[in-house]
């Protein structure tokens, strides 16, 4: 072992961070984490620490950075309340497979278990929302743990890893070599593909008349969009994407039939229902996609390609599956398959599309439709912006009407559905791509959850634009109340709001407001002209609903298509389902 | 169906809670869970008895395998395996029933490990079904207290966990006989 200088634990943390290629991280300081912040301060030429106004902001920024760049996002916070404030972000990252390393301060070792000031059992609390977590017991093991944390976070299906470091260990000094490699073998995370199964897939593909590719976020995580493109183009099989997968296949391509799932397109959901072969790639058959399980894609054989063994056969039985590196699986499979024209199948898809395209009708003199606002954002940015969203109706409209031709441009909280995610995530993405325009398409409710991070935008003059589609409602919940609760708006009306223009101004930012279609175009043009951060408030029609909608517990083909459709039909459909199948509806 | 799953884990603080957490978080029910160190002090072996259909058991195995501290998971149910449970039973033994209780103990290959004025403590090991049967019989005399270890299990013949140097020689014949 090479001679090492005596180093503090905090310095070891910084050394591993730098060695792992981390040049930026987000955090908020406190007593127990002080030694680490001190070391970061002393190493500020090698690594940039961004101070946030809330720890939730710090972890969502790390997520936004990770999702947009593909690198591991890092946040660092203090013990007790600092650590508990990142639990939402950890859970979010766990659900959406985002590689995160979270470093938390802990009370000194000898105080652990004594209910000391700002002590929390962070490893216990975060056990079920991290891929793995560590409580560092002595300084000797600290560098290896840090190394392993990065390895675990990014390998296989990515996820968040937490390292809890007692203050005394960060402050102590020792001579410990920094290990070069993780102590865990890669095979723990990335199984070897099964060639026999891939051959079986090729056979199934050869015999299919109505095949459909259903790809998800796993493709993006594996950086396999190109491999997916080659596979799809060679076979000529139509492609639909999940909410998390948007961008994994170019939206402008003729084989793309839009998003599927609860708010997916008519064409995609019917394709799902009537296809004879469903090829799931990096997607996990979650309930927002399958709808009622027993009626999910009833006529199809199923293929599943993923990296996570637990995703296979969890919700849906498949006929062929393989695990492993998606790039190599897809390229192997691509070599084995031929091309077909699938003409009758494409005709069917086109007919569905003609019948119910994703569309809206903006009355030039009427209230602004949120779909129109998103469409204008898309038009004016030429589809080149990085888009983040909060959670709610605006999120679904953004998914439906902003078209992504590249991966990692679409950043949204899918699995957990975390309101308040989008704005800090936009900040994180802006740090990753300083030259890009980053737009948070926000709801008024969600933005108010994390808007204190405006200070960070101002401090670093980031090109982040928050477009608040203001309906003065917690709109998505209101939509459900409209449909299923006889318009009883329990707790969804939020008429008291900040003046968003003044809010921007009080942080020294620009603020814009529009409440007509014409002004919407005008203020968006204005806002996108400069690289300055701003808030654009667009007052939108609060009565608008997101359609199509597969009511939770209903089959995909039973989607509701418009408000004009008899509400009674929806109610009846959901109710009979609830009766005949025990559960159903939403609870 | 009832499955006996053997899980080799790193012998580290927090591992047990990771494993049990997984079961509670995903709503799987554990019948019993036994943990103890193996001949390798760095490795512990957890024996879990869990009920569920094939889909649930498949998920249990895969989820366990995903835990960083888990070295290996084997569902013994598909193997030829030996399972044992140990019970300590405090049972009433009045002067007029003492000999009957002793007879039952003998029948089941049990041992009387404590004798008090009006009760015995009986130690018995065996298959779960054997112990259930014994408990049922003793119930007629009045069980005062009962404690069971839960099932530990091991596959016959070839080792399932290569690293584990099982030194115990199986007396296959005898083990086979004691299936009361
Ligand atoms: C942290 C959090 N709390 C509550 C919810 C439940 N929820 C889902 S959508 C929604 C309304 C969102 O309102 P807004 O941000 O204004 O967006 P809109 O639906 O109006 O576009 C709520 C409350 C959630 N997803 N996240």
mmCIF file of N, CA, C and O in Angstrom, chain A residues 327-411:
data_model
loop_
_atom_site.group_PDB
_atom_site.id
_atom_site.type_symbol
_atom_site.label_atom_id
_atom_site.label_comp_id
_atom_site.label_asym_id
_atom_site.label_seq_id
_atom_site.Cartn_x
_atom_site.Cartn_y
_atom_site.Cartn_z
ATOM 1 N N UNK A 327 -28.301 -2.354 -24.444
ATOM 2 C CA UNK A 327 -27.654 -2.104 -25.724
ATOM 3 C C UNK A 327 -27.256 -3.403 -26.405
ATOM 4 O O UNK A 327 -27.513 -3.600 -27.592
ATOM 5 N N UNK A 328 -26.653 -4.303 -25.627
ATOM 6 C CA UNK A 328 -26.196 -5.522 -26.284
ATOM 7 C C UNK A 328 -27.369 -6.440 -26.603
ATOM 8 O O UNK A 328 -27.369 -7.105 -27.638
ATOM 9 N N UNK A 329 -28.386 -6.445 -25.757
ATOM 10 C CA UNK A 329 -29.557 -7.275 -26.074
ATOM 11 C C UNK A 329 -30.207 -6.786 -27.365
ATOM 12 O O UNK A 329 -30.498 -7.563 -28.274
ATOM 13 N N UNK A 330 -30.412 -5.471 -27.443
ATOM 14 C CA UNK A 330 -31.105 -4.932 -28.615
ATOM 15 C C UNK A 330 -30.294 -5.126 -29.892
ATOM 16 O O UNK A 330 -30.845 -5.444 -30.948
ATOM 17 N N UNK A 331 -28.979 -4.974 -29.781
ATOM 18 C CA UNK A 331 -28.222 -5.127 -31.022
ATOM 19 C C UNK A 331 -28.190 -6.589 -31.454
ATOM 20 O O UNK A 331 -28.260 -6.891 -32.643
ATOM 21 N N UNK A 332 -28.130 -7.504 -30.493
ATOM 22 C CA UNK A 332 -28.203 -8.931 -30.840
ATOM 23 C C UNK A 332 -29.539 -9.249 -31.499
ATOM 24 O O UNK A 332 -29.603 -9.899 -32.548
ATOM 25 N N UNK A 333 -30.595 -8.770 -30.877
ATOM 26 C CA UNK A 333 -31.937 -9.049 -31.400
ATOM 27 C C UNK A 333 -32.110 -8.428 -32.787
ATOM 28 O O UNK A 333 -32.697 -9.044 -33.682
ATOM 29 N N UNK A 334 -31.594 -7.213 -32.954
ATOM 30 C CA UNK A 334 -31.739 -6.523 -34.240
ATOM 31 C C UNK A 334 -31.119 -7.345 -35.366
ATOM 32 O O UNK A 334 -31.654 -7.415 -36.470
ATOM 33 N N UNK A 335 -29.998 -7.993 -35.061
ATOM 34 C CA UNK A 335 -29.340 -8.815 -36.086
ATOM 35 C C UNK A 335 -30.192 -10.012 -36.493
ATOM 36 O O UNK A 335 -30.086 -10.508 -37.605
ATOM 37 N N UNK A 336 -31.036 -10.473 -35.569
ATOM 38 C CA UNK A 336 -31.779 -11.708 -35.840
ATOM 39 C C UNK A 336 -33.103 -11.475 -36.564
ATOM 40 O O UNK A 336 -33.731 -12.423 -37.012
ATOM 41 N N UNK A 337 -33.569 -10.233 -36.601
ATOM 42 C CA UNK A 337 -34.918 -10.011 -37.125
ATOM 43 C C UNK A 337 -34.890 -9.388 -38.511
ATOM 44 O O UNK A 337 -33.927 -8.746 -38.905
ATOM 45 N N UNK A 338 -36.005 -9.584 -39.216
ATOM 46 C CA UNK A 338 -36.144 -8.979 -40.531
ATOM 47 C C UNK A 338 -37.173 -7.870 -40.499
ATOM 48 O O UNK A 338 -37.571 -7.418 -39.432
ATOM 49 N N UNK A 339 -37.601 -7.452 -41.665
ATOM 50 C CA UNK A 339 -38.554 -6.353 -41.749
ATOM 51 C C UNK A 339 -39.852 -6.832 -42.379
ATOM 52 O O UNK A 339 -39.852 -7.737 -43.196
ATOM 53 N N UNK A 340 -40.961 -6.235 -41.943
ATOM 54 C CA UNK A 340 -42.248 -6.504 -42.583
ATOM 55 C C UNK A 340 -42.938 -5.173 -42.780
ATOM 56 O O UNK A 340 -42.602 -4.199 -42.108
ATOM 57 N N UNK A 341 -43.955 -5.128 -43.665
ATOM 58 C CA UNK A 341 -44.544 -3.794 -43.845
ATOM 59 C C UNK A 341 -45.705 -3.531 -42.875
ATOM 60 O O UNK A 341 -46.021 -2.400 -42.605
ATOM 61 N N UNK A 342 -46.296 -4.607 -42.332
ATOM 62 C CA UNK A 342 -47.384 -4.458 -41.359
ATOM 63 C C UNK A 342 -48.468 -3.496 -41.857
ATOM 64 O O UNK A 342 -49.034 -2.746 -41.064
ATOM 65 N N UNK A 343 -48.734 -3.512 -43.177
ATOM 66 C CA UNK A 343 -49.648 -2.510 -43.724
ATOM 67 C C UNK A 343 -51.022 -2.474 -43.062
ATOM 68 O O UNK A 343 -51.446 -1.421 -42.587
ATOM 69 N N UNK A 344 -51.700 -3.626 -42.963
ATOM 70 C CA UNK A 344 -53.042 -3.548 -42.360
ATOM 71 C C UNK A 344 -52.988 -2.996 -40.925
ATOM 72 O O UNK A 344 -53.886 -2.263 -40.516
ATOM 73 N N UNK A 345 -51.937 -3.332 -40.226
ATOM 74 C CA UNK A 345 -51.790 -2.886 -38.832
ATOM 75 C C UNK A 345 -51.609 -1.367 -38.781
ATOM 76 O O UNK A 345 -52.265 -0.664 -38.022
ATOM 77 N N UNK A 346 -50.754 -0.849 -39.643
ATOM 78 C CA UNK A 346 -50.571 0.606 -39.689
ATOM 79 C C UNK A 346 -51.850 1.319 -40.121
ATOM 80 O O UNK A 346 -52.154 2.415 -39.645
ATOM 81 N N UNK A 347 -52.606 0.679 -41.025
ATOM 82 C CA UNK A 347 -53.874 1.299 -41.438
ATOM 83 C C UNK A 347 -54.824 1.422 -40.258
ATOM 84 O O UNK A 347 -55.485 2.437 -40.068
ATOM 85 N N UNK A 348 -54.852 0.360 -39.482
ATOM 86 C CA UNK A 348 -55.713 0.368 -38.295
ATOM 87 C C UNK A 348 -55.274 1.495 -37.347
ATOM 88 O O UNK A 348 -56.091 2.262 -36.833
ATOM 89 N N UNK A 349 -53.963 1.583 -37.127
ATOM 90 C CA UNK A 349 -53.431 2.614 -36.226
ATOM 91 C C UNK A 349 -53.767 4.004 -36.743
ATOM 92 O O UNK A 349 -54.188 4.889 -35.986
ATOM 93 N N UNK A 350 -53.611 4.192 -38.057
ATOM 94 C CA UNK A 350 -53.918 5.499 -38.644
ATOM 95 C C UNK A 350 -55.392 5.845 -38.471
ATOM 96 O O UNK A 350 -55.736 6.997 -38.192
ATOM 97 N N UNK A 351 -56.235 4.854 -38.643
ATOM 98 C CA UNK A 351 -57.670 5.109 -38.499
ATOM 99 C C UNK A 351 -57.989 5.557 -37.070
ATOM 100 O O UNK A 351 -58.767 6.487 -36.847
ATOM 101 N N UNK A 352 -57.379 4.905 -36.105
ATOM 102 C CA UNK A 352 -57.611 5.306 -34.703
ATOM 103 C C UNK A 352 -57.118 6.729 -34.473
ATOM 104 O O UNK A 352 -57.753 7.521 -33.796
ATOM 105 N N UNK A 353 -55.974 7.006 -35.072
ATOM 106 C CA UNK A 353 -55.406 8.342 -34.897
ATOM 107 C C UNK A 353 -56.321 9.400 -35.509
ATOM 108 O O UNK A 353 -56.576 10.443 -34.898
ATOM 109 N N UNK A 354 -56.841 9.106 -36.701
ATOM 110 C CA UNK A 354 -57.735 10.076 -37.350
ATOM 111 C C UNK A 354 -58.984 10.292 -36.525
ATOM 112 O O UNK A 354 -59.500 11.394 -36.410
ATOM 113 N N UNK A 355 -59.458 9.199 -35.923
ATOM 114 C CA UNK A 355 -60.698 9.294 -35.157
ATOM 115 C C UNK A 355 -60.501 10.166 -33.918
ATOM 116 O O UNK A 355 -61.313 11.028 -33.623
ATOM 117 N N UNK A 356 -59.435 9.941 -33.172
ATOM 118 C CA UNK A 356 -59.195 10.722 -31.952
ATOM 119 C C UNK A 356 -57.729 11.107 -31.821
ATOM 120 O O UNK A 356 -56.985 10.501 -31.050
ATOM 121 N N UNK A 357 -57.304 12.120 -32.549
ATOM 122 C CA UNK A 357 -55.912 12.562 -32.376
ATOM 123 C C UNK A 357 -55.786 13.313 -31.055
ATOM 124 O O UNK A 357 -56.798 13.706 -30.468
ATOM 125 N N UNK A 358 -54.574 13.497 -30.599
ATOM 126 C CA UNK A 358 -54.350 14.374 -29.457
ATOM 127 C C UNK A 358 -54.522 15.797 -29.982
ATOM 128 O O UNK A 358 -53.698 16.275 -30.759
ATOM 129 N N UNK A 359 -55.600 16.434 -29.607
ATOM 130 C CA UNK A 359 -55.867 17.749 -30.197
ATOM 131 C C UNK A 359 -56.667 18.613 -29.235
ATOM 132 O O UNK A 359 -57.169 18.129 -28.220
ATOM 133 N N UNK A 360 -56.754 19.876 -29.544
ATOM 134 C CA UNK A 360 -57.541 20.812 -28.737
ATOM 135 C C UNK A 360 -58.031 21.882 -29.690
ATOM 136 O O UNK A 360 -57.532 22.028 -30.808
ATOM 137 N N UNK A 361 -59.038 22.639 -29.247
ATOM 138 C CA UNK A 361 -59.523 23.703 -30.093
ATOM 139 C C UNK A 361 -59.469 25.022 -29.349
ATOM 140 O O UNK A 361 -60.293 25.270 -28.466
ATOM 141 N N UNK A 362 -58.484 25.835 -29.666
ATOM 142 C CA UNK A 362 -58.330 27.112 -28.971
ATOM 143 C C UNK A 362 -59.199 28.171 -29.644
ATOM 144 O O UNK A 362 -58.992 28.498 -30.812
ATOM 145 N N UNK A 363 -60.156 28.710 -28.905
ATOM 146 C CA UNK A 363 -60.944 29.846 -29.380
ATOM 147 C C UNK A 363 -60.080 31.093 -29.191
ATOM 148 O O UNK A 363 -59.682 31.412 -28.078
ATOM 149 N N UNK A 364 -59.774 31.805 -30.287
ATOM 150 C CA UNK A 364 -58.844 32.942 -30.165
ATOM 151 C C UNK A 364 -59.323 34.007 -29.181
ATOM 152 O O UNK A 364 -58.510 34.756 -28.637
ATOM 153 N N UNK A 365 -60.626 34.056 -28.953
ATOM 154 C CA UNK A 365 -61.136 35.060 -28.014
ATOM 155 C C UNK A 365 -61.528 34.462 -26.672
ATOM 156 O O UNK A 365 -62.057 35.148 -25.804
ATOM 157 N N UNK A 366 -61.290 33.185 -26.517
ATOM 158 C CA UNK A 366 -61.716 32.533 -25.284
ATOM 159 C C UNK A 366 -60.601 32.483 -24.254
ATOM 160 O O UNK A 366 -59.556 33.121 -24.396
ATOM 161 N N UNK A 367 -60.855 31.718 -23.210
ATOM 162 C CA UNK A 367 -59.830 31.511 -22.194
ATOM 163 C C UNK A 367 -58.681 30.708 -22.800
ATOM 164 O O UNK A 367 -58.886 29.933 -23.744
ATOM 165 N N UNK A 368 -57.515 30.852 -22.210
ATOM 166 C CA UNK A 368 -56.361 30.127 -22.725
ATOM 167 C C UNK A 368 -56.493 28.651 -22.367
ATOM 168 O O UNK A 368 -56.726 28.312 -21.199
ATOM 169 N N UNK A 369 -56.356 27.800 -23.362
ATOM 170 C CA UNK A 369 -56.329 26.373 -23.056
ATOM 171 C C UNK A 369 -54.888 25.986 -22.708
ATOM 172 O O UNK A 369 -53.948 26.376 -23.399
ATOM 173 N N UNK A 370 -54.728 25.214 -21.632
ATOM 174 C CA UNK A 370 -53.378 24.811 -21.239
ATOM 175 C C UNK A 370 -52.639 24.049 -22.351
ATOM 176 O O UNK A 370 -51.429 24.203 -22.512
ATOM 177 N N UNK A 371 -53.406 23.264 -23.133
ATOM 178 C CA UNK A 371 -52.777 22.528 -24.237
ATOM 179 C C UNK A 371 -52.159 23.509 -25.234
ATOM 180 O O UNK A 371 -51.076 23.273 -25.775
ATOM 181 N N UNK A 372 -52.883 24.576 -25.485
ATOM 182 C CA UNK A 372 -52.392 25.613 -26.409
ATOM 183 C C UNK A 372 -51.092 26.218 -25.872
ATOM 184 O O UNK A 372 -50.120 26.407 -26.605
ATOM 185 N N UNK A 373 -51.077 26.493 -24.577
ATOM 186 C CA UNK A 373 -49.883 27.090 -23.980
ATOM 187 C C UNK A 373 -48.677 26.163 -24.162
ATOM 188 O O UNK A 373 -47.590 26.600 -24.548
ATOM 189 N N UNK A 374 -48.875 24.864 -23.906
ATOM 190 C CA UNK A 374 -47.765 23.907 -24.068
ATOM 191 C C UNK A 374 -47.340 23.856 -25.528
ATOM 192 O O UNK A 374 -46.146 23.873 -25.854
ATOM 193 N N UNK A 375 -48.321 23.827 -26.409
ATOM 194 C CA UNK A 375 -48.027 23.772 -27.835
ATOM 195 C C UNK A 375 -47.204 24.993 -28.260
ATOM 196 O O UNK A 375 -46.264 24.869 -29.062
ATOM 197 N N UNK A 376 -47.537 26.149 -27.714
ATOM 198 C CA UNK A 376 -46.781 27.361 -28.031
ATOM 199 C C UNK A 376 -45.353 27.271 -27.498
ATOM 200 O O UNK A 376 -44.406 27.680 -28.157
ATOM 201 N N UNK A 377 -45.217 26.736 -26.306
ATOM 202 C CA UNK A 377 -43.866 26.554 -25.755
ATOM 203 C C UNK A 377 -43.056 25.654 -26.690
ATOM 204 O O UNK A 377 -41.908 25.929 -27.022
ATOM 205 N N UNK A 378 -43.719 24.603 -27.154
ATOM 206 C CA UNK A 378 -43.051 23.668 -28.069
ATOM 207 C C UNK A 378 -42.664 24.376 -29.364
ATOM 208 O O UNK A 378 -41.519 24.295 -29.826
ATOM 209 N N UNK A 379 -43.615 25.106 -29.914
ATOM 210 C CA UNK A 379 -43.372 25.775 -31.202
ATOM 211 C C UNK A 379 -42.238 26.794 -31.066
ATOM 212 O O UNK A 379 -41.307 26.827 -31.869
ATOM 213 N N UNK A 380 -42.298 27.589 -30.004
ATOM 214 C CA UNK A 380 -41.338 28.679 -29.876
ATOM 215 C C UNK A 380 -39.931 28.198 -29.519
ATOM 216 O O UNK A 380 -38.948 28.852 -29.842
ATOM 217 N N UNK A 381 -39.834 27.065 -28.846
ATOM 218 C CA UNK A 381 -38.508 26.538 -28.507
ATOM 219 C C UNK A 381 -38.045 25.520 -29.550
ATOM 220 O O UNK A 381 -36.985 24.927 -29.411
ATOM 221 N N UNK A 382 -38.852 25.320 -30.572
ATOM 222 C CA UNK A 382 -38.560 24.364 -31.658
ATOM 223 C C UNK A 382 -38.241 22.975 -31.117
ATOM 224 O O UNK A 382 -37.456 22.222 -31.700
ATOM 225 N N UNK A 383 -38.828 22.666 -29.999
ATOM 226 C CA UNK A 383 -38.617 21.336 -29.427
ATOM 227 C C UNK A 383 -37.225 21.114 -28.864
ATOM 228 O O UNK A 383 -36.842 19.995 -28.555
ATOM 229 N N UNK A 384 -36.493 22.205 -28.689
ATOM 230 C CA UNK A 384 -35.096 22.066 -28.260
ATOM 231 C C UNK A 384 -34.862 22.283 -26.774
ATOM 232 O O UNK A 384 -33.733 22.153 -26.305
ATOM 233 N N UNK A 385 -35.888 22.635 -26.032
ATOM 234 C CA UNK A 385 -35.688 22.938 -24.612
ATOM 235 C C UNK A 385 -35.615 21.658 -23.786
ATOM 236 O O UNK A 385 -36.019 20.588 -24.238
ATOM 237 N N UNK A 386 -35.047 21.796 -22.602
ATOM 238 C CA UNK A 386 -35.203 20.729 -21.609
ATOM 239 C C UNK A 386 -36.455 21.081 -20.827
ATOM 240 O O UNK A 386 -36.592 22.196 -20.315
ATOM 241 N N UNK A 387 -37.391 20.149 -20.779
ATOM 242 C CA UNK A 387 -38.660 20.417 -20.113
ATOM 243 C C UNK A 387 -38.735 19.623 -18.817
ATOM 244 O O UNK A 387 -38.543 18.407 -18.817
ATOM 245 N N UNK A 388 -39.022 20.311 -17.726
ATOM 246 C CA UNK A 388 -39.349 19.595 -16.499
ATOM 247 C C UNK A 388 -40.800 19.918 -16.184
ATOM 248 O O UNK A 388 -41.361 20.861 -16.741
ATOM 249 N N UNK A 389 -41.404 19.121 -15.331
ATOM 250 C CA UNK A 389 -42.783 19.433 -14.943
ATOM 251 C C UNK A 389 -42.968 19.186 -13.459
ATOM 252 O O UNK A 389 -42.181 18.493 -12.812
ATOM 253 N N UNK A 390 -44.031 19.759 -12.978
ATOM 254 C CA UNK A 390 -44.511 19.395 -11.653
ATOM 255 C C UNK A 390 -45.458 18.222 -11.849
ATOM 256 O O UNK A 390 -45.325 17.491 -12.826
ATOM 257 N N UNK A 391 -46.409 18.064 -10.947
ATOM 258 C CA UNK A 391 -47.316 16.924 -11.066
ATOM 259 C C UNK A 391 -48.761 17.400 -11.114
ATOM 260 O O UNK A 391 -49.171 18.211 -10.295
ATOM 261 N N UNK A 392 -49.481 16.915 -12.075
ATOM 262 C CA UNK A 392 -50.885 17.286 -12.213
ATOM 263 C C UNK A 392 -51.271 17.319 -13.673
ATOM 264 O O UNK A 392 -50.618 16.696 -14.522
ATOM 265 N N UNK A 393 -52.335 18.050 -13.958
ATOM 266 C CA UNK A 393 -52.822 18.123 -15.345
ATOM 267 C C UNK A 393 -51.761 18.686 -16.281
ATOM 268 O O UNK A 393 -51.543 18.172 -17.375
ATOM 269 N N UNK A 394 -51.109 19.758 -15.832
ATOM 270 C CA UNK A 394 -50.115 20.418 -16.691
ATOM 271 C C UNK A 394 -49.033 19.430 -17.129
ATOM 272 O O UNK A 394 -48.508 19.502 -18.229
ATOM 273 N N UNK A 395 -48.724 18.493 -16.233
ATOM 274 C CA UNK A 395 -47.698 17.479 -16.517
ATOM 275 C C UNK A 395 -48.137 16.597 -17.692
ATOM 276 O O UNK A 395 -47.351 16.292 -18.590
ATOM 277 N N UNK A 396 -49.404 16.218 -17.646
ATOM 278 C CA UNK A 396 -49.911 15.340 -18.702
ATOM 279 C C UNK A 396 -50.030 16.086 -20.029
ATOM 280 O O UNK A 396 -49.727 15.545 -21.089
ATOM 281 N N UNK A 397 -50.440 17.357 -19.964
ATOM 282 C CA UNK A 397 -50.500 18.127 -21.208
ATOM 283 C C UNK A 397 -49.106 18.330 -21.774
ATOM 284 O O UNK A 397 -48.908 18.302 -22.980
ATOM 285 N N UNK A 398 -48.154 18.560 -20.885
ATOM 286 C CA UNK A 398 -46.773 18.714 -21.360
ATOM 287 C C UNK A 398 -46.330 17.429 -22.058
ATOM 288 O O UNK A 398 -45.733 17.455 -23.131
ATOM 289 N N UNK A 399 -46.662 16.279 -21.456
ATOM 290 C CA UNK A 399 -46.275 14.990 -22.041
ATOM 291 C C UNK A 399 -46.962 14.780 -23.387
ATOM 292 O O UNK A 399 -46.378 14.224 -24.313
ATOM 293 N N UNK A 400 -48.199 15.240 -23.492
ATOM 294 C CA UNK A 400 -48.942 14.999 -24.729
ATOM 295 C C UNK A 400 -48.549 15.954 -25.857
ATOM 296 O O UNK A 400 -48.555 15.577 -27.022
ATOM 297 N N UNK A 401 -48.233 17.196 -25.512
ATOM 298 C CA UNK A 401 -48.096 18.201 -26.571
ATOM 299 C C UNK A 401 -46.683 18.717 -26.811
ATOM 300 O O UNK A 401 -46.448 19.407 -27.784
ATOM 301 N N UNK A 402 -45.753 18.434 -25.912
ATOM 302 C CA UNK A 402 -44.374 18.791 -26.235
ATOM 303 C C UNK A 402 -43.750 17.539 -26.851
ATOM 304 O O UNK A 402 -43.806 16.463 -26.251
ATOM 305 N N UNK A 403 -43.196 17.662 -28.021
ATOM 306 C CA UNK A 403 -42.668 16.475 -28.706
ATOM 307 C C UNK A 403 -41.161 16.395 -28.519
ATOM 308 O O UNK A 403 -40.456 17.351 -28.814
ATOM 309 N N UNK A 404 -40.724 15.253 -28.032
ATOM 310 C CA UNK A 404 -39.286 15.087 -27.760
ATOM 311 C C UNK A 404 -38.640 14.197 -28.805
ATOM 312 O O UNK A 404 -39.097 13.083 -29.043
ATOM 313 N N UNK A 405 -37.594 14.707 -29.391
ATOM 314 C CA UNK A 405 -36.882 13.885 -30.372
ATOM 315 C C UNK A 405 -35.616 13.279 -29.811
ATOM 316 O O UNK A 405 -34.983 12.457 -30.445
ATOM 317 N N UNK A 406 -35.245 13.707 -28.609
ATOM 318 C CA UNK A 406 -34.038 13.177 -27.994
ATOM 319 C C UNK A 406 -34.293 12.781 -26.560
ATOM 320 O O UNK A 406 -35.163 13.344 -25.891
ATOM 321 N N UNK A 407 -33.471 11.847 -26.082
ATOM 322 C CA UNK A 407 -33.584 11.404 -24.692
ATOM 323 C C UNK A 407 -33.019 12.473 -23.755
ATOM 324 O O UNK A 407 -32.251 13.338 -24.169
ATOM 325 N N UNK A 408 -33.423 12.393 -22.511
ATOM 326 C CA UNK A 408 -32.925 13.259 -21.415
ATOM 327 C C UNK A 408 -33.298 14.731 -21.577
ATOM 328 O O UNK A 408 -32.654 15.604 -21.039
ATOM 329 N N UNK A 409 -34.356 14.986 -22.343
ATOM 330 C CA UNK A 409 -34.861 16.350 -22.444
ATOM 331 C C UNK A 409 -36.153 16.485 -21.656
ATOM 332 O O UNK A 409 -36.713 17.559 -21.548
ATOM 333 N N UNK A 410 -36.663 15.389 -21.202
ATOM 334 C CA UNK A 410 -37.968 15.352 -20.537
ATOM 335 C C UNK A 410 -37.757 14.832 -19.123
ATOM 336 O O UNK A 410 -37.291 13.709 -18.923
ATOM 337 N N UNK A 411 -38.026 15.689 -18.144
ATOM 338 C CA UNK A 411 -37.703 15.357 -16.763
ATOM 339 C C UNK A 411 -38.936 15.531 -15.897
ATOM 340 O O UNK A 411 -39.403 16.654 -15.675
#
